[in-house]
Tab-separated table of N, CA and C and ligand atoms in Angstrom:
chain	number	residue	atom	x	y	z
A	1	MET	N	-14.974	-8.313	5.268
A	1	MET	CA	-13.933	-8.114	4.156
A	1	MET	C	-13.397	-7.052	4.365
A	2	THR	N	-12.416	-6.878	4.784
A	2	THR	CA	-11.654	-5.439	4.808
A	2	THR	C	-10.508	-4.985	3.657
A	3	LEU	N	-10.421	-6.687	3.361
A	3	LEU	CA	-8.904	-6.134	2.161
A	3	LEU	C	-9.262	-5.746	0.908
A	4	HIS	N	-11.190	-5.914	0.833
A	4	HIS	CA	-11.292	-5.717	-0.942
A	4	HIS	C	-13.103	-4.783	-0.190
A	5	ALA	N	-13.335	-4.349	-0.635
A	5	ALA	CA	-14.448	-3.211	-0.012
A	5	ALA	C	-14.528	-1.865	-0.478
A	6	PRO	N	-16.019	-1.414	-0.883
A	6	PRO	CA	-15.922	-0.011	-1.143
A	6	PRO	C	-14.901	0.974	0.001
A	7	TYR	N	-14.693	1.885	-0.717
A	7	TYR	CA	-13.781	3.373	-0.256
A	7	TYR	C	-14.671	3.879	0.665
A	8	ASP	N	-15.060	4.335	1.805
A	8	ASP	CA	-15.536	4.981	2.737
A	8	ASP	C	-14.564	6.021	3.022
A	9	PRO	N	-15.670	7.072	2.350
A	9	PRO	CA	-15.474	8.826	2.274
A	9	PRO	C	-15.389	9.247	3.866
A	10	ASP	N	-15.523	8.677	4.611
A	10	ASP	CA	-15.995	9.340	6.277
A	10	ASP	C	-14.369	8.597	6.964
A	11	ASN	N	-13.689	7.762	6.156
A	11	ASN	CA	-12.900	7.424	7.286
A	11	ASN	C	-11.837	8.255	7.525
A	12	ILE	N	-10.995	8.419	8.720
A	12	ILE	CA	-10.332	9.193	9.399
A	12	ILE	C	-9.772	9.999	8.663
A	13	PHE	N	-9.058	9.202	7.696
A	13	PHE	CA	-7.788	10.223	6.897
A	13	PHE	C	-8.486	10.871	5.961
A	14	ALA	N	-9.984	10.621	5.445
A	14	ALA	CA	-10.617	11.194	4.248
A	14	ALA	C	-10.952	12.661	5.011
A	15	LYS	N	-11.633	12.402	6.152
A	15	LYS	CA	-11.707	13.569	7.424
A	15	LYS	C	-10.857	14.978	6.586
A	16	ILE	N	-9.507	13.823	7.545
A	16	ILE	CA	-8.403	14.841	7.990
A	16	ILE	C	-8.188	15.327	6.433
A	17	LEU	N	-8.020	14.740	5.386
A	17	LEU	CA	-7.881	15.309	4.132
A	17	LEU	C	-8.723	16.695	3.415
A	18	ARG	N	-10.221	16.192	4.311
A	18	ARG	CA	-10.993	17.581	3.807
A	18	ARG	C	-11.007	18.664	4.813
A	19	GLY	N	-10.351	18.510	5.843
A	19	GLY	CA	-10.140	19.869	6.900
A	19	GLY	C	-11.211	19.308	7.914
A	20	ASP	N	-11.915	18.338	7.735
A	20	ASP	CA	-13.016	17.914	8.962
A	20	ASP	C	-12.602	17.430	10.709
A	21	MET	N	-11.059	17.139	9.986
A	21	MET	CA	-10.649	16.387	11.425
A	21	MET	C	-9.202	16.923	11.715
A	22	PRO	N	-8.961	17.357	13.022
A	22	PRO	CA	-7.789	18.385	13.164
A	22	PRO	C	-6.200	17.324	13.205
A	23	HIS	N	-5.304	17.859	12.427
A	23	HIS	CA	-4.116	16.664	12.654
A	23	HIS	C	-2.770	18.128	12.690
A	24	VAL	N	-1.452	17.090	13.200
A	24	VAL	CA	-0.648	18.181	12.956
A	24	VAL	C	0.415	17.693	11.825
A	25	SER	N	0.505	18.358	10.677
A	25	SER	CA	1.429	18.076	9.437
A	25	SER	C	2.155	18.155	9.842
A	26	VAL	N	3.318	17.426	8.878
A	26	VAL	CA	4.455	17.760	8.594
A	26	VAL	C	4.917	18.048	7.475
A	27	PHE	N	4.110	17.799	6.009
A	27	PHE	CA	4.469	17.835	4.508
A	27	PHE	C	3.204	17.782	3.865
A	28	GLU	N	2.691	18.865	3.183
A	28	GLU	CA	2.120	18.221	2.018
A	28	GLU	C	1.972	19.022	0.449
A	29	ASP	N	1.983	18.601	-0.371
A	29	ASP	CA	2.132	19.043	-1.710
A	29	ASP	C	0.488	18.335	-2.152
A	30	GLU	N	0.607	18.439	-3.839
A	30	GLU	CA	-0.591	17.880	-4.292
A	30	GLU	C	-0.681	16.433	-4.224
A	31	VAL	N	0.143	15.629	-4.016
A	31	VAL	CA	0.393	14.129	-4.023
A	31	VAL	C	-0.389	13.605	-2.928
A	32	ALA	N	0.639	13.994	-1.894
A	32	ALA	CA	0.717	13.576	-0.315
A	32	ALA	C	0.445	14.668	0.797
A	33	LEU	N	-0.137	13.978	1.799
A	33	LEU	CA	-0.036	15.230	3.581
A	33	LEU	C	0.284	13.828	4.224
A	34	ALA	N	1.395	14.236	4.831
A	34	ALA	CA	2.364	13.601	5.770
A	34	ALA	C	1.839	14.394	7.213
A	35	PHE	N	1.759	13.695	8.420
A	35	PHE	CA	1.464	13.983	9.877
A	35	PHE	C	1.195	12.981	10.804
A	36	MET	N	2.048	13.769	12.017
A	36	MET	CA	1.810	12.951	13.269
A	36	MET	C	1.045	12.090	13.287
A	37	ASP	N	1.471	10.491	14.060
A	37	ASP	CA	0.424	9.370	14.130
A	37	ASP	C	-0.196	10.065	15.650
A	38	VAL	N	-1.508	9.777	15.892
A	38	VAL	CA	-1.656	10.832	17.342
A	38	VAL	C	-1.583	9.429	18.232
A	39	PHE	N	-1.326	7.958	18.294
A	39	PHE	CA	-1.191	7.165	19.141
A	39	PHE	C	0.404	6.911	18.626
A	40	PRO	N	1.064	7.494	19.088
A	40	PRO	CA	2.737	7.016	18.090
A	40	PRO	C	3.399	6.174	18.972
A	41	GLN	N	4.024	5.100	18.256
A	41	GLN	CA	4.392	3.911	18.643
A	41	GLN	C	5.777	4.096	19.078
A	42	ALA	N	6.587	5.057	18.815
A	42	ALA	CA	7.713	5.941	19.038
A	42	ALA	C	7.800	7.222	18.771
A	43	GLU	N	8.869	8.036	19.071
A	43	GLU	CA	8.483	9.684	19.068
A	43	GLU	C	9.095	9.532	17.486
A	44	GLY	N	8.305	10.661	16.954
A	44	GLY	CA	8.499	10.918	15.720
A	44	GLY	C	7.447	9.907	14.343
A	45	HIS	N	6.956	9.132	15.027
A	45	HIS	CA	5.767	8.326	14.439
A	45	HIS	C	4.694	9.053	13.399
A	46	THR	N	5.069	9.037	12.300
A	46	THR	CA	4.786	9.491	11.244
A	46	THR	C	4.292	9.001	10.045
A	47	LEU	N	3.147	9.821	9.501
A	47	LEU	CA	1.957	8.863	8.463
A	47	LEU	C	2.159	9.762	7.298
A	48	ILE	N	2.295	8.874	6.139
A	48	ILE	CA	1.835	9.780	5.098
A	48	ILE	C	0.773	9.217	4.135
A	49	ILE	N	-0.160	9.807	3.821
A	49	ILE	CA	-1.200	9.504	2.881
A	49	ILE	C	-1.475	10.091	1.724
A	50	PRO	N	-1.886	9.476	0.606
A	50	PRO	CA	-1.965	9.884	-0.958
A	50	PRO	C	-3.412	10.687	-1.455
A	51	LYS	N	-3.422	11.755	-1.471
A	51	LYS	CA	-4.355	12.550	-1.746
A	51	LYS	C	-5.117	12.495	-3.457
A	52	LYS	N	-6.062	12.621	-3.635
A	52	LYS	CA	-7.276	12.691	-4.735
A	52	LYS	C	-6.964	11.448	-5.372
A	53	VAL	N	-7.395	10.322	-4.437
A	53	VAL	CA	-7.343	8.855	-4.484
A	53	VAL	C	-8.622	8.298	-3.701
A	54	GLU	N	-8.902	7.271	-4.367
A	54	GLU	CA	-9.681	6.869	-3.428
A	54	GLU	C	-9.548	5.196	-3.050
A	55	ALA	N	-8.360	4.759	-2.126
A	55	ALA	CA	-7.486	3.889	-2.193
A	55	ALA	C	-7.622	3.390	-0.649
A	56	ARG	N	-8.256	2.169	-0.710
A	56	ARG	CA	-8.033	1.475	0.767
A	56	ARG	C	-6.944	0.877	1.466
A	57	ASN	N	-5.876	0.386	0.430
A	57	ASN	CA	-4.428	-0.037	0.647
A	57	ASN	C	-3.440	0.179	-0.158
A	58	PHE	N	-2.497	-0.678	-0.313
A	58	PHE	CA	-1.474	-0.294	-1.237
A	58	PHE	C	-2.303	-1.289	-2.711
A	59	LEU	N	-2.886	-2.516	-2.275
A	59	LEU	CA	-3.383	-3.048	-3.687
A	59	LEU	C	-4.263	-2.333	-4.346
A	60	ASP	N	-5.097	-1.462	-3.578
A	60	ASP	CA	-6.370	-0.475	-4.578
A	60	ASP	C	-5.569	0.552	-5.162
A	61	MET	N	-4.074	0.724	-4.988
A	61	MET	CA	-3.753	2.279	-5.379
A	61	MET	C	-3.429	2.159	-7.074
A	62	PRO	N	-4.193	3.073	-7.744
A	62	PRO	CA	-3.546	3.257	-9.172
A	62	PRO	C	-2.526	2.924	-9.344
A	63	THR	N	-2.312	2.513	-9.975
A	63	THR	CA	-0.422	2.248	-10.111
A	63	THR	C	0.164	3.579	-11.097
A	64	GLU	N	-0.350	4.271	-11.596
A	64	GLU	CA	0.027	5.401	-12.423
A	64	GLU	C	0.293	6.319	-11.100
A	65	LYS	N	-0.335	6.357	-10.108
A	65	LYS	CA	-0.324	7.382	-9.046
A	65	LYS	C	0.612	6.740	-8.142
A	66	LEU	N	1.023	6.020	-8.311
A	66	LEU	CA	2.252	4.982	-6.903
A	66	LEU	C	3.572	5.631	-6.925
A	67	GLY	N	4.204	5.864	-7.932
A	67	GLY	CA	5.066	6.754	-8.790
A	67	GLY	C	5.528	7.609	-7.603
A	68	ALA	N	4.710	8.137	-8.116
A	68	ALA	CA	4.804	10.324	-7.089
A	68	ALA	C	4.605	10.064	-5.481
A	69	TYR	N	3.634	9.079	-5.520
A	69	TYR	CA	3.151	8.897	-3.808
A	69	TYR	C	4.527	8.267	-3.188
A	70	MET	N	5.314	7.352	-3.449
A	70	MET	CA	6.550	6.591	-3.307
A	70	MET	C	7.333	7.101	-3.018
A	71	GLU	N	7.388	8.540	-3.851
A	71	GLU	CA	8.776	9.629	-3.612
A	71	GLU	C	8.578	10.609	-2.243
A	72	ARG	N	7.103	10.457	-2.265
A	72	ARG	CA	6.818	11.389	-1.258
A	72	ARG	C	7.127	10.642	0.308
A	73	VAL	N	6.849	9.202	0.164
A	73	VAL	CA	6.971	8.635	1.316
A	73	VAL	C	8.531	8.590	1.568
A	74	GLN	N	9.509	8.362	0.681
A	74	GLN	CA	10.882	8.358	1.056
A	74	GLN	C	11.432	9.879	1.836
A	75	GLN	N	10.456	10.970	0.675
A	75	GLN	CA	11.314	12.412	1.464
A	75	GLN	C	10.834	12.454	2.275
A	76	VAL	N	9.583	11.937	3.102
A	76	VAL	CA	9.521	12.191	4.508
A	76	VAL	C	10.191	11.329	5.482
A	77	ALA	N	10.879	9.877	5.146
A	77	ALA	CA	10.956	9.546	5.846
A	77	ALA	C	12.579	9.859	5.818
A	78	ARG	N	13.128	10.275	4.998
A	78	ARG	CA	14.570	10.930	4.658
A	78	ARG	C	14.486	12.087	5.952
A	79	ALA	N	13.493	12.715	5.921
A	79	ALA	CA	13.475	13.998	6.394
A	79	ALA	C	13.250	13.633	7.922
A	80	VAL	N	12.610	12.680	8.208
A	80	VAL	CA	12.641	12.116	10.022
A	80	VAL	C	13.260	11.658	9.934
A	81	GLU	N	14.653	11.008	9.644
A	81	GLU	CA	15.387	10.555	10.011
A	81	GLU	C	16.695	11.643	9.700
A	82	LYS	N	16.762	12.945	9.242
A	82	LYS	CA	17.364	13.863	9.263
A	82	LYS	C	17.099	14.841	10.720
A	83	ALA	N	15.545	14.726	10.346
A	83	ALA	CA	15.606	15.394	12.185
A	83	ALA	C	15.714	14.938	13.618
A	84	LEU	N	15.590	13.797	13.525
A	84	LEU	CA	15.627	12.866	14.565
A	84	LEU	C	16.703	11.850	15.023
A	85	ASN	N	17.269	11.750	13.931
A	85	ASN	CA	18.590	11.099	13.549
A	85	ASN	C	18.537	9.405	14.462
A	86	PRO	N	17.704	8.673	14.004
A	86	PRO	CA	17.458	7.284	14.843
A	86	PRO	C	18.356	7.012	14.337
A	87	ASP	N	18.309	5.146	15.310
A	87	ASP	CA	19.370	4.638	15.140
A	87	ASP	C	18.910	3.633	13.720
A	88	GLY	N	17.760	3.777	13.255
A	88	GLY	CA	16.903	2.696	12.237
A	88	GLY	C	15.154	3.355	11.897
A	89	VAL	N	14.850	3.262	10.540
A	89	VAL	CA	13.751	3.410	10.970
A	89	VAL	C	12.719	2.351	9.622
A	90	VAL	N	11.323	2.444	10.610
A	90	VAL	CA	10.924	1.513	9.735
A	90	VAL	C	9.960	2.141	8.726
A	91	VAL	N	9.680	1.529	7.777
A	91	VAL	CA	8.595	2.114	6.452
A	91	VAL	C	7.551	0.834	6.606
A	92	THR	N	6.585	0.896	6.737
A	92	THR	CA	5.716	-0.049	6.395
A	92	THR	C	4.321	0.681	6.576
A	93	GLN	N	3.123	-0.241	6.180
A	93	GLN	CA	1.517	-0.346	5.881
A	93	GLN	C	0.819	-1.584	5.923
A	94	PHE	N	-0.085	-2.012	6.421
A	94	PHE	CA	-1.303	-3.173	6.161
A	94	PHE	C	-1.815	-2.875	5.172
A	95	ASN	N	-2.193	-4.002	5.279
A	95	ASN	CA	-3.603	-4.412	3.807
A	95	ASN	C	-4.616	-5.019	4.780
A	96	GLY	N	-5.754	-4.789	4.913
A	96	GLY	CA	-6.765	-5.276	5.742
A	96	GLY	C	-6.596	-5.406	6.897
A	97	ALA	N	-8.119	-5.800	7.855
A	97	ALA	CA	-7.648	-5.588	8.833
A	97	ALA	C	-7.137	-6.950	9.733
A	98	PRO	N	-7.074	-7.980	9.036
A	98	PRO	CA	-6.509	-9.428	10.019
A	98	PRO	C	-4.724	-8.932	9.515
A	99	ALA	N	-4.563	-8.289	8.601
A	99	ALA	CA	-3.087	-7.976	8.670
A	99	ALA	C	-2.621	-6.506	9.547
A	100	GLY	N	-3.519	-6.129	10.322
A	100	GLY	CA	-3.557	-5.328	11.234
A	100	GLY	C	-3.840	-3.736	11.121
A	101	GLN	N	-4.581	-3.296	9.593
A	101	GLN	CA	-4.952	-2.327	9.509
A	101	GLN	C	-5.876	-1.602	10.117
A	102	THR	N	-6.114	-0.378	10.377
A	102	THR	CA	-7.184	0.232	11.704
A	102	THR	C	-8.058	1.500	10.483
A	103	VAL	N	-7.259	1.791	9.696
A	103	VAL	CA	-7.831	3.180	9.162
A	103	VAL	C	-7.789	2.627	7.547
A	104	PHE	N	-8.959	2.949	7.067
A	104	PHE	CA	-8.835	2.482	5.431
A	104	PHE	C	-9.015	3.257	4.373
A	105	HIS	N	-7.759	4.019	4.862
A	105	HIS	CA	-7.287	4.931	3.434
A	105	HIS	C	-5.945	4.724	3.612
A	106	LEU	N	-5.206	4.341	2.130
A	106	LEU	CA	-3.687	3.635	2.085
A	106	LEU	C	-2.802	4.725	2.903
A	107	HIS	N	-2.134	4.356	3.761
A	107	HIS	CA	-1.421	5.239	4.317
A	107	HIS	C	0.556	4.434	4.863
A	108	PHE	N	1.454	4.965	4.595
A	108	PHE	CA	2.360	3.947	5.304
A	108	PHE	C	3.035	4.781	6.610
A	109	HIS	N	3.538	4.349	7.636
A	109	HIS	CA	3.838	4.487	8.614
A	109	HIS	C	5.723	4.466	8.194
A	110	ILE	N	5.788	5.406	9.197
A	110	ILE	CA	7.374	6.055	9.648
A	110	ILE	C	7.853	6.407	10.967
A	111	LEU	N	8.718	4.945	11.137
A	111	LEU	CA	8.862	4.521	12.549
A	111	LEU	C	10.493	4.554	12.976
A	112	PRO	N	10.489	6.126	13.575
A	112	PRO	CA	12.159	5.587	14.041
A	112	PRO	C	12.440	4.755	14.797
A	113	ARG	N	13.421	4.141	14.783
A	113	ARG	CA	13.735	3.448	15.902
A	113	ARG	C	15.368	3.661	16.552
A	114	PHE	N	14.935	3.901	18.172
A	114	PHE	CA	16.424	4.259	18.896
A	114	PHE	C	16.750	2.639	19.572
A	115	GLU	N	17.820	2.443	19.620
A	115	GLU	CA	18.804	1.221	20.152
A	115	GLU	C	18.408	1.569	21.396
A	116	GLY	N	17.931	0.339	22.379
A	116	GLY	CA	17.049	0.140	23.418
A	116	GLY	C	15.941	0.588	23.662
A	117	THR	N	15.031	1.013	22.835
A	117	THR	CA	13.792	1.355	22.882
A	117	THR	C	12.850	0.783	22.227
A	118	ARG	N	11.886	-0.140	22.799
A	118	ARG	CA	11.096	-0.696	22.123
A	118	ARG	C	9.629	-0.060	22.072
A	119	LEU	N	9.069	-0.669	20.570
A	119	LEU	CA	7.880	0.231	19.974
A	119	LEU	C	6.864	0.059	20.755
A	120	GLY	N	5.671	0.915	21.028
A	120	GLY	CA	4.359	1.243	21.834
A	120	GLY	C	3.301	0.323	21.071
A	121	ALA	N	2.792	0.172	21.389
A	121	ALA	CA	1.517	-1.030	20.835
A	121	ALA	C	0.678	0.249	19.793
A	122	HIS	N	0.559	-0.694	18.424
A	122	HIS	CA	-0.477	-0.265	17.873
A	122	HIS	C	-1.695	0.345	17.533
A	123	ALA	N	-1.752	1.517	17.328
A	123	ALA	CA	-3.210	2.337	17.149
A	123	ALA	C	-3.940	2.143	18.649
A	124	ALA	N	-3.224	2.348	19.857
A	124	ALA	CA	-3.712	2.209	21.204
A	124	ALA	C	-2.623	2.783	22.040
A	125	GLY	N	-3.408	2.763	23.181
A	125	GLY	CA	-2.745	3.729	24.118
A	125	GLY	C	-3.320	5.128	24.462
A	126	GLN	N	-2.561	5.949	24.926
A	126	GLN	CA	-3.016	7.338	25.263
A	126	GLN	C	-2.742	8.241	23.839
A	127	MET	N	-4.254	9.176	23.623
A	127	MET	CA	-3.909	10.081	22.337
A	127	MET	C	-2.986	11.008	22.659
A	128	ALA	N	-2.173	11.272	21.803
A	128	ALA	CA	-1.411	12.232	21.965
A	128	ALA	C	-2.215	13.725	21.604
A	129	THR	N	-1.330	14.680	22.603
A	129	THR	CA	-2.354	15.907	21.985
A	129	THR	C	-1.620	17.123	21.141
A	130	PRO	N	-1.889	17.925	20.263
A	130	PRO	CA	-0.911	18.997	19.280
A	130	PRO	C	0.368	19.292	19.844
A	131	GLU	N	-0.111	20.159	21.192
A	131	GLU	CA	0.815	20.367	21.958
A	131	GLU	C	2.171	19.338	22.323
A	132	GLN	N	2.025	17.721	22.614
A	132	GLN	CA	2.737	16.826	22.592
A	132	GLN	C	3.426	17.010	21.355
A	133	LEU	N	2.698	16.956	20.226
A	133	LEU	CA	3.162	16.150	18.888
A	133	LEU	C	4.029	17.362	18.081
A	134	GLU	N	3.766	18.918	18.608
A	134	GLU	CA	4.011	19.741	17.542
A	134	GLU	C	5.738	20.099	17.521
A	135	PRO	N	6.240	20.222	18.841
A	135	PRO	CA	7.626	20.300	18.831
A	135	PRO	C	8.425	19.547	18.219
A	136	ILE	N	8.255	17.882	18.058
A	136	ILE	CA	8.597	16.833	16.732
A	136	ILE	C	8.025	17.376	15.251
A	137	ALA	N	6.934	17.898	15.382
A	137	ALA	CA	6.697	17.679	13.986
A	137	ALA	C	7.592	18.728	13.462
A	138	SER	N	7.739	19.964	13.670
A	138	SER	CA	7.927	21.428	13.553
A	138	SER	C	10.075	20.986	13.032
A	139	ARG	N	10.006	19.963	14.090
A	139	ARG	CA	11.382	19.481	13.270
A	139	ARG	C	11.564	18.616	12.036
A	140	ILE	N	10.427	17.845	12.129
A	140	ILE	CA	10.585	17.157	10.821
A	140	ILE	C	10.228	18.171	9.390
A	141	ARG	N	9.303	18.788	9.917
A	141	ARG	CA	8.920	20.219	8.964
A	141	ARG	C	9.957	20.596	8.185
A	142	ALA	N	10.674	20.843	9.348
A	142	ALA	CA	12.014	21.795	9.295
A	142	ALA	C	13.060	21.280	7.912
A	143	ALA	N	12.928	19.532	8.296
A	143	ALA	CA	14.026	18.858	7.381
A	143	ALA	C	13.608	18.456	5.873
A	144	VAL	N	12.170	18.297	6.100
A	144	VAL	CA	11.535	17.864	4.318
A	144	VAL	C	12.404	18.472	3.308
B	201	5GP	P1	-3.347	1.354	10.505
B	201	5GP	O1	-3.706	0.624	11.850
B	201	5GP	O2	-4.005	1.566	9.837
B	201	5GP	O3	-2.257	0.832	9.929
B	201	5GP	O4	-3.180	2.643	11.017
B	201	5GP	C1	-4.082	3.760	11.535
B	201	5GP	C2	-2.789	4.612	12.291
B	201	5GP	O5	-3.544	5.830	12.168
B	201	5GP	C3	-2.632	4.179	13.684
B	201	5GP	O6	-1.161	4.093	13.861
B	201	5GP	C4	-3.292	5.085	14.472
B	201	5GP	O7	-2.529	5.343	15.655
B	201	5GP	C5	-3.326	6.406	13.749
B	201	5GP	N1	-4.678	7.108	13.708
B	201	5GP	C6	-6.151	6.491	14.350
B	201	5GP	N2	-7.343	7.483	14.571
B	201	5GP	C7	-6.332	8.826	14.240
B	201	5GP	C8	-6.705	10.378	14.176
B	201	5GP	O8	-7.813	10.604	14.242
B	201	5GP	N3	-5.115	10.997	13.553
B	201	5GP	C9	-3.959	10.836	13.946
B	201	5GP	N4	-3.326	11.267	13.055
B	201	5GP	N5	-3.703	9.243	13.788
B	201	5GP	C10	-4.860	8.561	13.929
């Protein structure tokens, strides 16, 4: 049962928040951290996670913390649009493994969509290097 289970403090995103795992950041404040997905499904695939909370998913997120976090989700989605000028943007998240969730710390995906370009596979394929991610990250960072 992955929809409701104890929060694992050793999940990958908790390690990123602690500084125990490298990441290519685009935004950070006291509420949220946004960084590039290492298995990008599209150019500019960005993740945004809440800080100072042990929420595995959207359903676990304390309601009083949701508003500030969602403001950051919109802020970063707007920055992705401004930086990359996509034809569309998907903002999505999954709750529980059967729904497609693979990392159990709440996160939203921000996925720029370009006409005629198909999405890559979810959480699969070849891991992007920081050197590959940084040029796009720097454009998003500058637009936040
Ligand atoms: P989920 O499947 O839980 O909705 O999304 C987890 C996302 O995290 C996937 O898109 C996957 O590619 C990404 N991911 C997995 N491991 C890492 C990692 O170590 N660093 C980063 N930046 N992203 C990761």
